Amino acid sequence: MTVLRGATLIDGTGAPPVRDAMLVVQDGRLESITSGAGGPPPPGHEVIDATGLTVLPGLIDCHDHLASHGYELAARWGLSEPASTRNVRTARVIEQTLAAGYTTVRDAGGLDAGFRAAVDEGLIRGPRLLTAVAIISPIGGIGDRVSPSGHECLVPNDPALPASVANGVAEVRRVVRTMIRAGADVIKCATTGGASSRAGHGPSDPAFNLDEMRALVDEAHAQGRKVMCHALGGPGLRLALQASVDSIEHGCYLDEDPELIPMMAERGIVLTPTLLVYVFHSESKAPHVRERSRALREHHRESIRRALAAGVRVVAGTDAGGHGHPPNAGELPLLVAAGLTPMQAIQAATGWAAECVGLEREIGTLEKGKRADLIAVAGDPLADVSVLADAARIRLVLKDGVVAARR
């Protein structure tokens, strides 16, 4: 039993801050939330004085790659270090992510379900993990382990990360089922190339056809999984929307076709822009990656502005992994620069993000009965949202009512 008192509360719903709030936590959930007029805390509770701090819901990253540690081909193919070293490195990143205030992370490919089990069993401390296991794409897509010269990786797949290449309707259904058998909480697919894809398969180059995508979405939804789709532009972006995926990851060129954003709004499809990764790609040593990233920058910002104005949910995701594991909350100032208010950027990493990952009844907002996932930060994120990216300012992290980090 824990009581936090004296803080300014931002509850993740978009409501104005509440001064001198008192939150009572019992059995991992929020028992009550009152202002300073609510009287003294109940007896027998641990009292945490949060005076001068801002309390928010635990942050959520809707698109991470916790088990990725570089864009080099050897790293992508798992050849740069022993699997044991890589797994320990991943465990360290998971622990650091929780300590930085992220209590839930949706991993978009590369993280096997064993890490989720390790967190759930208390073997390591970490956020609540949702994993896609691996990225489903056709031959030549971003889920295909192929080198720039066209050679396939000859190293056998990790059995915990099954082969994710699928061609044709029947095979797409089979691979979706394979991912679910391997522990996937969400299905990740790709209908275009990306900024960091090999030369010749870029942001507007399609992957999959409409029949394949409809089969993928139908199979995933039939088994209770949402579909997150890597799609930047061109015909691949349109067919992802036509297939009614649940979220578009990146969506950089949504502004080019006036029909796409209204289609997203009508179908309730979420946008996860992942601006942070393109800051990295804009300085890439690979000329084609650098040029692609710089070319899409203004399109990306305009797409976010138009999507937000149309009522599309915009959520925070970093696409971290290949470009290292910077503070996940570094995405939030970039969202503000793209047109969100600081409050909306906070919602993009809390309430709206919880809706995106399908956990809005449990987390994302600080309301009576919900899980006590929360953070206390030194500073006012509505005045400067970048304070959330400073780990030293994250003074307290609770996950399910248990102190996960305290400074």
PDB file of C-alpha atoms in Angstrom, residues 104-345:
ATOM      1  CA  THR A 104       5.121  -0.591 -21.499  1.00  0.00           C
ATOM      2  CA  VAL A 105       6.913  -1.193 -24.800  1.00  0.00           C
ATOM      3  CA  ARG A 106       5.588  -2.702 -28.016  1.00  0.00           C
ATOM      4  CA  ASP A 107       8.504  -4.297 -29.818  1.00  0.00           C
ATOM      5  CA  ALA A 108       8.193  -4.228 -33.607  1.00  0.00           C
ATOM      6  CA  GLY A 109      10.425  -7.175 -34.459  1.00  0.00           C
ATOM      7  CA  GLY A 110      13.518  -9.006 -33.261  1.00  0.00           C
ATOM      8  CA  LEU A 111      12.576  -9.577 -29.615  1.00  0.00           C
ATOM      9  CA  ASP A 112      11.676 -13.174 -28.863  1.00  0.00           C
ATOM     10  CA  ALA A 113       8.902 -13.965 -26.403  1.00  0.00           C
ATOM     11  CA  GLY A 114      11.402 -15.286 -23.854  1.00  0.00           C
ATOM     12  CA  PHE A 115      12.221 -11.730 -22.799  1.00  0.00           C
ATOM     13  CA  ARG A 116       8.566 -11.091 -22.033  1.00  0.00           C
ATOM     14  CA  ALA A 117       8.553 -14.255 -19.929  1.00  0.00           C
ATOM     15  CA  ALA A 118      11.746 -13.156 -18.171  1.00  0.00           C
ATOM     16  CA  VAL A 119      10.131  -9.858 -17.170  1.00  0.00           C
ATOM     17  CA  ASP A 120       6.892 -11.526 -16.114  1.00  0.00           C
ATOM     18  CA  GLU A 121       8.771 -14.068 -13.987  1.00  0.00           C
ATOM     19  CA  GLY A 122      10.951 -11.402 -12.360  1.00  0.00           C
ATOM     20  CA  LEU A 123      14.212 -12.672 -13.857  1.00  0.00           C
ATOM     21  CA  ILE A 124      14.903  -9.141 -15.088  1.00  0.00           C
ATOM     22  CA  ARG A 125      13.234  -5.814 -14.433  1.00  0.00           C
ATOM     23  CA  GLY A 126      11.556  -4.353 -17.451  1.00  0.00           C
ATOM     24  CA  PRO A 127       8.496  -2.746 -18.992  1.00  0.00           C
ATOM     25  CA  ARG A 128       5.371  -4.685 -19.825  1.00  0.00           C
ATOM     26  CA  LEU A 129       6.433  -6.164 -23.159  1.00  0.00           C
ATOM     27  CA  LEU A 130       4.370  -6.784 -26.267  1.00  0.00           C
ATOM     28  CA  THR A 131       6.368  -8.391 -29.046  1.00  0.00           C
ATOM     29  CA  ALA A 132       5.813  -8.910 -32.760  1.00  0.00           C
ATOM     30  CA  VAL A 133       8.625 -11.524 -32.785  1.00  0.00           C
ATOM     31  CA  ALA A 134       9.586 -10.900 -36.451  1.00  0.00           C
ATOM     32  CA  ILE A 135       8.580  -8.700 -39.397  1.00  0.00           C
ATOM     33  CA  ILE A 136       6.464 -10.421 -42.043  1.00  0.00           C
ATOM     34  CA  SER A 137       7.227  -9.442 -45.631  1.00  0.00           C
ATOM     35  CA  PRO A 138       7.506 -11.102 -49.053  1.00  0.00           C
ATOM     36  CA  ILE A 139      10.787 -12.039 -50.711  1.00  0.00           C
ATOM     37  CA  GLY A 140      12.868  -8.882 -51.013  1.00  0.00           C
ATOM     38  CA  GLY A 141      10.922  -7.059 -48.300  1.00  0.00           C
ATOM     39  CA  ILE A 142      12.343  -5.729 -45.065  1.00  0.00           C
ATOM     40  CA  GLY A 143      11.728  -9.031 -43.296  1.00  0.00           C
ATOM     41  CA  ASP A 144      13.888 -10.903 -45.823  1.00  0.00           C
ATOM     42  CA  ARG A 145      17.460 -11.517 -44.674  1.00  0.00           C
ATOM     43  CA  VAL A 146      19.194 -10.484 -47.887  1.00  0.00           C
ATOM     44  CA  SER A 147      22.431  -8.606 -48.507  1.00  0.00           C
ATOM     45  CA  PRO A 148      22.859  -5.610 -50.855  1.00  0.00           C
ATOM     46  CA  SER A 149      24.294  -8.012 -53.416  1.00  0.00           C
ATOM     47  CA  GLY A 150      21.218 -10.212 -53.248  1.00  0.00           C
ATOM     48  CA  HIS A 151      22.732 -13.054 -51.230  1.00  0.00           C
ATOM     49  CA  GLU A 152      20.640 -14.571 -48.458  1.00  0.00           C
ATOM     50  CA  CYS A 153      21.957 -15.064 -44.946  1.00  0.00           C
ATOM     51  CA  LEU A 154      23.070 -18.698 -44.655  1.00  0.00           C
ATOM     52  CA  VAL A 155      23.032 -18.706 -40.855  1.00  0.00           C
ATOM     53  CA  PRO A 156      19.989 -20.690 -39.650  1.00  0.00           C
ATOM     54  CA  ASN A 157      17.170 -18.687 -38.122  1.00  0.00           C
ATOM     55  CA  ASP A 158      16.906 -18.533 -34.359  1.00  0.00           C
ATOM     56  CA  PRO A 159      14.024 -20.930 -33.617  1.00  0.00           C
ATOM     57  CA  ALA A 160      12.582 -18.311 -31.249  1.00  0.00           C
ATOM     58  CA  LEU A 161      12.459 -15.888 -34.214  1.00  0.00           C
ATOM     59  CA  PRO A 162      10.928 -17.981 -37.021  1.00  0.00           C
ATOM     60  CA  ALA A 163      11.413 -17.176 -40.695  1.00  0.00           C
ATOM     61  CA  SER A 164       9.038 -14.382 -41.607  1.00  0.00           C
ATOM     62  CA  VAL A 165       9.086 -14.324 -45.422  1.00  0.00           C
ATOM     63  CA  ALA A 166       5.695 -15.124 -46.932  1.00  0.00           C
ATOM     64  CA  ASN A 167       4.525 -15.184 -50.541  1.00  0.00           C
ATOM     65  CA  GLY A 168       0.922 -15.778 -51.536  1.00  0.00           C
ATOM     66  CA  VAL A 169      -2.273 -15.859 -49.510  1.00  0.00           C
ATOM     67  CA  ALA A 170      -1.873 -19.360 -48.057  1.00  0.00           C
ATOM     68  CA  GLU A 171       1.710 -18.756 -46.973  1.00  0.00           C
ATOM     69  CA  VAL A 172       0.847 -15.395 -45.421  1.00  0.00           C
ATOM     70  CA  ARG A 173      -1.765 -17.095 -43.248  1.00  0.00           C
ATOM     71  CA  ARG A 174       0.719 -19.804 -42.281  1.00  0.00           C
ATOM     72  CA  VAL A 175       3.399 -17.316 -41.271  1.00  0.00           C
ATOM     73  CA  VAL A 176       0.943 -15.263 -39.184  1.00  0.00           C
ATOM     74  CA  ARG A 177       0.047 -18.455 -37.333  1.00  0.00           C
ATOM     75  CA  THR A 178       3.733 -19.266 -36.941  1.00  0.00           C
ATOM     76  CA  MET A 179       4.404 -15.887 -35.328  1.00  0.00           C
ATOM     77  CA  ILE A 180       1.520 -16.390 -32.929  1.00  0.00           C
ATOM     78  CA  ARG A 181       2.823 -19.844 -32.052  1.00  0.00           C
ATOM     79  CA  ALA A 182       6.201 -18.229 -31.324  1.00  0.00           C
ATOM     80  CA  GLY A 183       4.511 -15.870 -28.869  1.00  0.00           C
ATOM     81  CA  ALA A 184       3.609 -12.788 -30.923  1.00  0.00           C
ATOM     82  CA  ASP A 185       1.290 -10.346 -29.146  1.00  0.00           C
ATOM     83  CA  VAL A 186       0.971  -8.235 -32.301  1.00  0.00           C
ATOM     84  CA  ILE A 187       1.608  -8.943 -35.980  1.00  0.00           C
ATOM     85  CA  LYS A 188       4.160  -6.717 -37.697  1.00  0.00           C
ATOM     86  CA  CYS A 189       4.305  -6.575 -41.474  1.00  0.00           C
ATOM     87  CA  ALA A 190       5.756  -4.317 -44.154  1.00  0.00           C
ATOM     88  CA  THR A 191       4.180  -3.146 -47.413  1.00  0.00           C
ATOM     89  CA  THR A 192       7.012  -0.826 -48.524  1.00  0.00           C
ATOM     90  CA  GLY A 193      10.738  -0.465 -48.181  1.00  0.00           C
ATOM     91  CA  GLY A 194      12.217   2.096 -45.828  1.00  0.00           C
ATOM     92  CA  ALA A 195      14.945   4.670 -45.447  1.00  0.00           C
ATOM     93  CA  SER A 196      17.474   2.085 -44.309  1.00  0.00           C
ATOM     94  CA  SER A 197      16.414  -0.638 -46.767  1.00  0.00           C
ATOM     95  CA  ARG A 198      18.871  -1.794 -49.374  1.00  0.00           C
ATOM     96  CA  ALA A 199      19.272   0.369 -52.474  1.00  0.00           C
ATOM     97  CA  GLY A 200      16.445  -0.439 -54.889  1.00  0.00           C
ATOM     98  CA  HIS A 201      13.796  -1.023 -52.233  1.00  0.00           C
ATOM     99  CA  GLY A 202      12.896   2.385 -50.886  1.00  0.00           C
ATOM    100  CA  PRO A 203      10.045   4.159 -49.090  1.00  0.00           C
ATOM    101  CA  SER A 204       7.656   4.059 -52.072  1.00  0.00           C
ATOM    102  CA  ASP A 205       8.518   0.597 -53.397  1.00  0.00           C
ATOM    103  CA  PRO A 206       5.683  -1.858 -52.660  1.00  0.00           C
ATOM    104  CA  ALA A 207       5.728  -5.235 -50.973  1.00  0.00           C
ATOM    105  CA  PHE A 208       2.759  -7.655 -50.835  1.00  0.00           C
ATOM    106  CA  ASN A 209      -0.436  -7.287 -52.833  1.00  0.00           C
ATOM    107  CA  LEU A 210      -3.926  -6.512 -51.602  1.00  0.00           C
ATOM    108  CA  ASP A 211      -5.082 -10.133 -51.448  1.00  0.00           C
ATOM    109  CA  GLU A 212      -2.056 -11.062 -49.349  1.00  0.00           C
ATOM    110  CA  MET A 213      -2.551  -8.125 -46.997  1.00  0.00           C
ATOM    111  CA  ARG A 214      -6.248  -8.803 -46.539  1.00  0.00           C
ATOM    112  CA  ALA A 215      -5.416 -12.418 -45.679  1.00  0.00           C
ATOM    113  CA  LEU A 216      -2.762 -11.274 -43.205  1.00  0.00           C
ATOM    114  CA  VAL A 217      -5.098  -8.856 -41.434  1.00  0.00           C
ATOM    115  CA  ASP A 218      -7.981 -11.332 -41.448  1.00  0.00           C
ATOM    116  CA  GLU A 219      -5.828 -14.099 -39.941  1.00  0.00           C
ATOM    117  CA  ALA A 220      -4.333 -11.818 -37.295  1.00  0.00           C
ATOM    118  CA  HIS A 221      -7.694 -10.377 -36.266  1.00  0.00           C
ATOM    119  CA  ALA A 222      -9.267 -13.833 -36.162  1.00  0.00           C
ATOM    120  CA  GLN A 223      -6.668 -14.748 -33.550  1.00  0.00           C
ATOM    121  CA  GLY A 224      -7.058 -11.562 -31.540  1.00  0.00           C
ATOM    122  CA  ARG A 225      -3.913  -9.776 -32.696  1.00  0.00           C
ATOM    123  CA  LYS A 226      -3.597  -6.245 -33.979  1.00  0.00           C
ATOM    124  CA  VAL A 227      -1.579  -5.536 -37.111  1.00  0.00           C
ATOM    125  CA  MET A 228       1.124  -2.865 -37.183  1.00  0.00           C
ATOM    126  CA  CYS A 229       2.338  -2.149 -40.697  1.00  0.00           C
ATOM    127  CA  HIS A 230       5.595  -0.531 -41.805  1.00  0.00           C
ATOM    128  CA  ALA A 231       4.464   1.637 -44.727  1.00  0.00           C
ATOM    129  CA  LEU A 232       6.029   4.911 -45.853  1.00  0.00           C
ATOM    130  CA  GLY A 233       4.440   5.858 -49.157  1.00  0.00           C
ATOM    131  CA  GLY A 234       3.284   4.931 -52.629  1.00  0.00           C
ATOM    132  CA  PRO A 235       0.968   2.024 -53.512  1.00  0.00           C
ATOM    133  CA  GLY A 236       2.157  -0.035 -50.536  1.00  0.00           C
ATOM    134  CA  LEU A 237       0.884   2.590 -48.118  1.00  0.00           C
ATOM    135  CA  ARG A 238      -2.513   2.684 -49.811  1.00  0.00           C
ATOM    136  CA  LEU A 239      -2.963  -1.091 -49.812  1.00  0.00           C
ATOM    137  CA  ALA A 240      -2.108  -1.267 -46.082  1.00  0.00           C
ATOM    138  CA  LEU A 241      -4.984   1.128 -45.436  1.00  0.00           C
ATOM    139  CA  GLN A 242      -7.287  -0.724 -47.809  1.00  0.00           C
ATOM    140  CA  ALA A 243      -6.568  -3.909 -45.860  1.00  0.00           C
ATOM    141  CA  SER A 244      -7.512  -2.095 -42.612  1.00  0.00           C
ATOM    142  CA  VAL A 245      -4.338  -2.616 -40.619  1.00  0.00           C
ATOM    143  CA  ASP A 246      -4.549  -1.263 -37.078  1.00  0.00           C
ATOM    144  CA  SER A 247      -1.612   1.121 -37.241  1.00  0.00           C
ATOM    145  CA  ILE A 248       0.650   2.625 -39.858  1.00  0.00           C
ATOM    146  CA  GLU A 249       4.258   2.751 -38.759  1.00  0.00           C
ATOM    147  CA  HIS A 250       6.125   5.778 -40.190  1.00  0.00           C
ATOM    148  CA  GLY A 251       3.574   6.906 -42.817  1.00  0.00           C
ATOM    149  CA  CYS A 252       5.989   9.546 -44.071  1.00  0.00           C
ATOM    150  CA  TYR A 253       4.273  10.252 -47.391  1.00  0.00           C
ATOM    151  CA  LEU A 254       0.647  10.266 -46.280  1.00  0.00           C
ATOM    152  CA  ASP A 255       0.440  13.872 -47.468  1.00  0.00           C
ATOM    153  CA  GLU A 256       0.959  12.925 -51.117  1.00  0.00           C
ATOM    154  CA  ASP A 257      -2.436  11.270 -51.631  1.00  0.00           C
ATOM    155  CA  PRO A 258      -5.430  13.294 -50.364  1.00  0.00           C
ATOM    156  CA  GLU A 259      -7.550  10.154 -49.949  1.00  0.00           C
ATOM    157  CA  LEU A 260      -5.304   8.383 -47.449  1.00  0.00           C
ATOM    158  CA  ILE A 261      -5.648  10.413 -44.253  1.00  0.00           C
ATOM    159  CA  PRO A 262      -9.482  10.506 -44.465  1.00  0.00           C
ATOM    160  CA  MET A 263      -9.346   6.725 -44.975  1.00  0.00           C
ATOM    161  CA  MET A 264      -7.259   6.376 -41.809  1.00  0.00           C
ATOM    162  CA  ALA A 265      -9.629   8.564 -39.815  1.00  0.00           C
ATOM    163  CA  GLU A 266     -12.717   6.700 -41.032  1.00  0.00           C
ATOM    164  CA  ARG A 267     -11.253   3.286 -40.214  1.00  0.00           C
ATOM    165  CA  GLY A 268      -9.674   4.299 -36.890  1.00  0.00           C
ATOM    166  CA  ILE A 269      -6.152   3.482 -38.057  1.00  0.00           C
ATOM    167  CA  VAL A 270      -3.423   4.876 -35.799  1.00  0.00           C
ATOM    168  CA  LEU A 271      -0.265   6.670 -36.984  1.00  0.00           C
ATOM    169  CA  THR A 272       3.086   5.928 -35.318  1.00  0.00           C
ATOM    170  CA  PRO A 273       5.477   8.392 -36.999  1.00  0.00           C
ATOM    171  CA  THR A 274       8.835   7.400 -35.350  1.00  0.00           C
ATOM    172  CA  LEU A 275      10.506  10.743 -36.034  1.00  0.00           C
ATOM    173  CA  LEU A 276      13.558   9.965 -33.911  1.00  0.00           C
ATOM    174  CA  VAL A 277      14.936   7.326 -36.260  1.00  0.00           C
ATOM    175  CA  TYR A 278      14.946   9.719 -39.212  1.00  0.00           C
ATOM    176  CA  VAL A 279      17.072  12.198 -37.286  1.00  0.00           C
ATOM    177  CA  PHE A 280      19.654   9.423 -37.178  1.00  0.00           C
ATOM    178  CA  HIS A 281      19.172   8.366 -40.806  1.00  0.00           C
ATOM    179  CA  SER A 282      19.637  11.967 -41.985  1.00  0.00           C
ATOM    180  CA  GLU A 283      23.299  11.671 -40.980  1.00  0.00           C
ATOM    181  CA  SER A 284      23.817   8.099 -42.203  1.00  0.00           C
ATOM    182  CA  LYS A 285      27.118   7.126 -43.793  1.00  0.00           C
ATOM    183  CA  ALA A 286      25.168   5.366 -46.553  1.00  0.00           C
ATOM    184  CA  PRO A 287      24.312   7.984 -49.218  1.00  0.00           C
ATOM    185  CA  HIS A 288      21.011   6.384 -50.259  1.00  0.00           C
ATOM    186  CA  VAL A 289      19.812   6.214 -46.643  1.00  0.00           C
ATOM    187  CA  ARG A 290      20.834   9.809 -45.953  1.00  0.00           C
ATOM    188  CA  GLU A 291      19.150  11.091 -49.115  1.00  0.00           C
ATOM    189  CA  ARG A 292      15.911   9.178 -48.496  1.00  0.00           C
ATOM    190  CA  SER A 293      15.643  10.428 -44.935  1.00  0.00           C
ATOM    191  CA  ARG A 294      16.251  14.059 -45.826  1.00  0.00           C
ATOM    192  CA  ALA A 295      13.818  13.881 -48.737  1.00  0.00           C
ATOM    193  CA  LEU A 296      10.954  12.621 -46.574  1.00  0.00           C
ATOM    194  CA  ARG A 297      11.438  15.043 -43.655  1.00  0.00           C
ATOM    195  CA  GLU A 298       8.974  17.768 -44.635  1.00  0.00           C
ATOM    196  CA  HIS A 299       6.489  15.245 -46.022  1.00  0.00           C
ATOM    197  CA  HIS A 300       6.609  13.448 -42.678  1.00  0.00           C
ATOM    198  CA  ARG A 301       5.879  16.569 -40.641  1.00  0.00           C
ATOM    199  CA  GLU A 302       3.096  17.648 -42.980  1.00  0.00           C
ATOM    200  CA  SER A 303       1.600  14.161 -42.810  1.00  0.00           C
ATOM    201  CA  ILE A 304       1.510  14.345 -39.014  1.00  0.00           C
ATOM    202  CA  ARG A 305      -0.105  17.790 -39.048  1.00  0.00           C
ATOM    203  CA  ARG A 306      -2.798  16.713 -41.502  1.00  0.00           C
ATOM    204  CA  ALA A 307      -3.443  13.426 -39.711  1.00  0.00           C
ATOM    205  CA  LEU A 308      -3.845  15.166 -36.368  1.00  0.00           C
ATOM    206  CA  ALA A 309      -6.227  17.751 -37.870  1.00  0.00           C
ATOM    207  CA  ALA A 310      -8.305  14.935 -39.394  1.00  0.00           C
ATOM    208  CA  GLY A 311      -8.719  13.203 -36.039  1.00  0.00           C
ATOM    209  CA  VAL A 312      -6.214  10.402 -36.609  1.00  0.00           C
ATOM    210  CA  ARG A 313      -4.618   9.168 -33.390  1.00  0.00           C
ATOM    211  CA  VAL A 314      -0.892   9.952 -33.427  1.00  0.00           C
ATOM    212  CA  VAL A 315       1.186   7.908 -30.983  1.00  0.00           C
ATOM    213  CA  ALA A 316       4.813   7.875 -29.882  1.00  0.00           C
ATOM    214  CA  GLY A 317       7.271   5.279 -31.112  1.00  0.00           C
ATOM    215  CA  THR A 318      11.012   5.534 -31.566  1.00  0.00           C
ATOM    216  CA  ASP A 319      11.984   2.698 -33.941  1.00  0.00           C
ATOM    217  CA  ALA A 320      14.997   2.458 -31.627  1.00  0.00           C
ATOM    218  CA  GLY A 321      17.448  -0.380 -32.044  1.00  0.00           C
ATOM    219  CA  GLY A 322      19.453   0.033 -35.218  1.00  0.00           C
ATOM    220  CA  HIS A 323      20.413   3.567 -34.202  1.00  0.00           C
ATOM    221  CA  GLY A 324      21.147   2.514 -30.644  1.00  0.00           C
ATOM    222  CA  HIS A 325      18.838   2.969 -27.696  1.00  0.00           C
ATOM    223  CA  PRO A 326      18.606   6.691 -26.994  1.00  0.00           C
ATOM    224  CA  PRO A 327      16.102   8.006 -24.426  1.00  0.00           C
ATOM    225  CA  ASN A 328      12.730   6.898 -25.769  1.00  0.00           C
ATOM    226  CA  ALA A 329      11.136  10.176 -24.703  1.00  0.00           C
ATOM    227  CA  GLY A 330      13.377  11.973 -27.201  1.00  0.00           C
ATOM    228  CA  GLU A 331      10.484  11.340 -29.595  1.00  0.00           C
ATOM    229  CA  LEU A 332       8.184  13.710 -27.711  1.00  0.00           C
ATOM    230  CA  PRO A 333       9.895  17.059 -28.493  1.00  0.00           C
ATOM    231  CA  LEU A 334       9.968  15.983 -32.145  1.00  0.00           C
ATOM    232  CA  LEU A 335       6.211  15.409 -32.064  1.00  0.00           C
ATOM    233  CA  VAL A 336       5.771  18.888 -30.612  1.00  0.00           C
ATOM    234  CA  ALA A 337       7.943  20.338 -33.373  1.00  0.00           C
ATOM    235  CA  ALA A 338       5.721  18.507 -35.878  1.00  0.00           C
ATOM    236  CA  GLY A 339       2.568  20.184 -34.579  1.00  0.00           C
ATOM    237  CA  LEU A 340       1.376  18.417 -31.433  1.00  0.00           C
ATOM    238  CA  THR A 341       0.909  20.422 -28.256  1.00  0.00           C
ATOM    239  CA  PRO A 342       2.957  19.269 -25.246  1.00  0.00           C
ATOM    240  CA  MET A 343      -0.230  17.779 -23.760  1.00  0.00           C
ATOM    241  CA  GLN A 344      -0.930  15.902 -26.988  1.00  0.00           C
ATOM    242  CA  ALA A 345       2.648  14.620 -27.073  1.00  0.00           C
TER     243      ALA A 345
END
